[in-house]
């Protein structure tokens, strides 16, 4: 009995240590991304501000900036996932879907639609629709009164609602 308690404590300590290490690593990566994005933005302003002569060149510059910002948002959403898991030991499907939507959105921004096959565009559209539909379903399910809010107000999804019985 005592060995199980010690093993359980060691396992919990290990899990907590790994989560903290992952959060610290993610914070360092996000900080590095923000600094690098500002450096790239500053040098682009100085070097290329007068060289943008057409709308396609402007679009490419704006797409690069948006892509960098979305990468930072992806990192922040992953930190949120770790935070919720750290507190409640549950993974929020809503956050995972939000991360996937942001990642696909970032990919869509960088697509060269003029040179893509139509079937590839249909595939990307199907992924976007599936993720958006899944997110909508999770959000509407998350408003069910049976869901229990954690201390900070996050909705944590529980199992399927019980079967209804007729009166």
Coordinates of C-alpha atoms in Angstrom, one line a residue:
X1 CA 0.0 0.0 0.0
X2 CA 2.8 2.4 0.9
X3 CA 4.6 1.6 -2.4
X4 CA 1.6 2.6 -4.4
X5 CA 1.4 5.9 -2.6
X6 CA 5.1 6.5 -3.2
X7 CA 4.8 5.5 -6.8
X8 CA 1.8 7.8 -7.2
X9 CA 3.6 10.7 -5.7
X10 CA 6.6 10.1 -7.9
X11 CA 4.4 9.9 -11.0
X12 CA 2.5 13.1 -10.1
X13 CA 5.8 14.9 -9.4
X14 CA 7.2 13.7 -12.8
X15 CA 4.0 14.7 -14.6
X16 CA 4.1 18.1 -13.0
X17 CA 7.8 18.6 -13.8
X18 CA 7.3 17.7 -17.4
X19 CA 4.3 20.1 -17.7
X20 CA 6.3 23.0 -16.1
X21 CA 9.3 22.3 -18.4
X22 CA 7.0 22.3 -21.4
X23 CA 5.4 25.6 -20.3
X24 CA 8.8 27.2 -19.8
X25 CA 10.0 26.0 -23.1
X26 CA 6.9 27.3 -24.8
X27 CA 7.2 30.7 -23.2
X28 CA 10.9 30.9 -24.4
X29 CA 9.8 29.9 -27.9
X30 CA 7.0 32.5 -28.0
X31 CA 9.3 35.2 -26.6
X32 CA 11.9 34.3 -29.3
X33 CA 9.2 34.4 -32.0
X34 CA 8.0 37.9 -30.9
X35 CA 11.5 39.3 -30.8
X36 CA 12.4 37.7 -34.2
X37 CA 9.1 39.0 -35.7
X38 CA 9.9 42.6 -34.5
X39 CA 13.4 42.3 -35.9
X40 CA 12.1 41.1 -39.2
X41 CA 9.5 43.8 -39.3
X42 CA 11.9 46.6 -38.4
X43 CA 14.5 45.5 -41.0
X44 CA 11.7 45.1 -43.7
X45 CA 10.5 48.6 -43.0
X46 CA 13.9 50.1 -43.4
X47 CA 15.0 47.9 -46.4
X48 CA 11.8 47.4 -48.4
X49 CA 9.4 50.2 -47.6
X50 CA 10.2 52.2 -50.8
X51 CA 10.6 49.0 -52.9
X52 CA 7.0 47.9 -52.8
X53 CA 5.6 49.0 -56.1
X54 CA 2.6 46.7 -56.7
X55 CA -0.3 45.1 -54.9
X56 CA 1.2 41.6 -55.2
X57 CA 4.4 42.7 -53.5
X58 CA 2.4 44.4 -50.8
X59 CA 0.2 41.2 -50.4
X60 CA 3.3 39.1 -49.9
X61 CA 4.7 41.4 -47.2
X62 CA 1.3 41.5 -45.4
X63 CA 0.9 37.7 -45.7
X64 CA 4.3 37.2 -44.1
X65 CA 3.5 39.5 -41.2
X66 CA 0.1 37.9 -40.6
X67 CA 1.7 34.5 -40.7
X68 CA 4.2 35.5 -38.0
X69 CA 1.4 36.9 -35.8
X70 CA -0.7 33.7 -36.2
X71 CA 2.3 31.6 -35.2
X72 CA 2.6 33.6 -32.0
X73 CA -1.2 33.1 -31.4
X74 CA -0.7 29.3 -32.0
X75 CA 2.0 29.3 -29.3
X76 CA -0.3 31.2 -26.9
X77 CA -3.2 28.7 -27.5
X78 CA -0.8 25.8 -26.9
X79 CA 0.1 27.4 -23.6
X80 CA -3.6 27.7 -22.7
X81 CA -4.0 24.0 -23.4
X82 CA -1.1 23.2 -21.1
X83 CA -2.5 25.5 -18.4
X84 CA -5.9 23.9 -18.5
X85 CA -4.4 20.4 -18.4
X86 CA -2.1 21.5 -15.5
X87 CA -5.1 22.6 -13.5
X88 CA -7.8 20.1 -14.3
X89 CA -6.0 17.2 -16.0
X90 CA -8.4 17.5 -18.9
X91 CA -7.7 18.5 -22.5
X92 CA -10.2 21.0 -23.8
X93 CA -11.4 20.0 -27.3
X94 CA -12.4 23.6 -28.0
X95 CA -8.8 24.8 -27.5
X96 CA -7.4 22.0 -29.7
X97 CA -9.8 22.8 -32.4
X98 CA -8.9 26.6 -32.1
X99 CA -5.2 25.7 -32.5
X100 CA -6.0 23.6 -35.6
X101 CA -8.2 26.4 -37.1
X102 CA -5.4 28.9 -36.5
X103 CA -2.8 26.6 -38.0
X104 CA -4.9 25.9 -41.1
X105 CA -5.8 29.6 -41.4
X106 CA -2.0 30.4 -41.3
X107 CA -1.5 27.8 -44.1
X108 CA -4.4 29.2 -46.2
X109 CA -2.9 32.7 -45.9
X110 CA 0.3 31.4 -47.4
X111 CA -1.2 29.4 -50.2
X112 CA -0.4 30.3 -53.8
X113 CA -4.0 29.7 -55.1
X114 CA -3.1 30.7 -58.6
X115 CA -0.7 27.7 -59.0
X116 CA -2.7 25.1 -56.9
X117 CA -4.7 22.3 -58.3
X118 CA -8.5 22.5 -57.8
X119 CA -8.6 19.3 -55.9
X120 CA -6.1 20.6 -53.4
X121 CA -8.2 23.7 -52.9
X122 CA -11.3 21.5 -52.3
X123 CA -9.3 19.5 -49.8
X124 CA -8.2 22.6 -47.9
X125 CA -11.8 23.9 -48.0
X126 CA -13.1 20.6 -46.6
X127 CA -10.6 20.8 -43.7
X128 CA -11.6 24.3 -42.9
X129 CA -15.3 23.4 -43.0
X130 CA -14.8 20.3 -40.9
X131 CA -12.8 22.2 -38.2
X132 CA -15.2 25.1 -38.2
X133 CA -18.2 22.7 -37.9
X134 CA -16.5 20.8 -35.1
X135 CA -15.7 24.0 -33.3
X136 CA -19.3 25.1 -33.6
X137 CA -20.6 21.8 -32.3
X138 CA -18.2 21.9 -29.3
X139 CA -19.1 25.5 -28.5
X140 CA -22.9 24.8 -28.6
X141 CA -22.4 21.6 -26.5
X142 CA -20.3 23.6 -24.1
X143 CA -23.3 25.8 -23.2
X144 CA -25.2 22.9 -21.8
X145 CA -26.2 23.5 -18.1
X146 CA -24.7 20.2 -17.1
X147 CA -21.1 21.4 -17.9
X148 CA -19.2 22.3 -14.8
X149 CA -17.2 25.5 -14.8
X150 CA -13.7 25.5 -13.2
X151 CA -12.6 28.1 -10.7
X152 CA -11.5 30.5 -13.5
X153 CA -14.7 30.1 -15.5
X154 CA -13.3 27.7 -18.2
X155 CA -15.9 25.3 -19.4
X156 CA -14.7 21.8 -19.3
X157 CA -16.6 19.3 -21.4
X158 CA -17.9 16.2 -19.6
X159 CA -19.3 13.0 -21.1
X160 CA -22.4 12.7 -23.1
X161 CA -25.6 13.8 -21.4
X162 CA -27.7 11.0 -19.9
X163 CA -30.4 9.4 -21.9
X164 CA -33.8 11.1 -21.5
X165 CA -36.6 9.1 -20.0
X166 CA -40.2 9.6 -20.8
X167 CA -42.5 10.8 -17.9

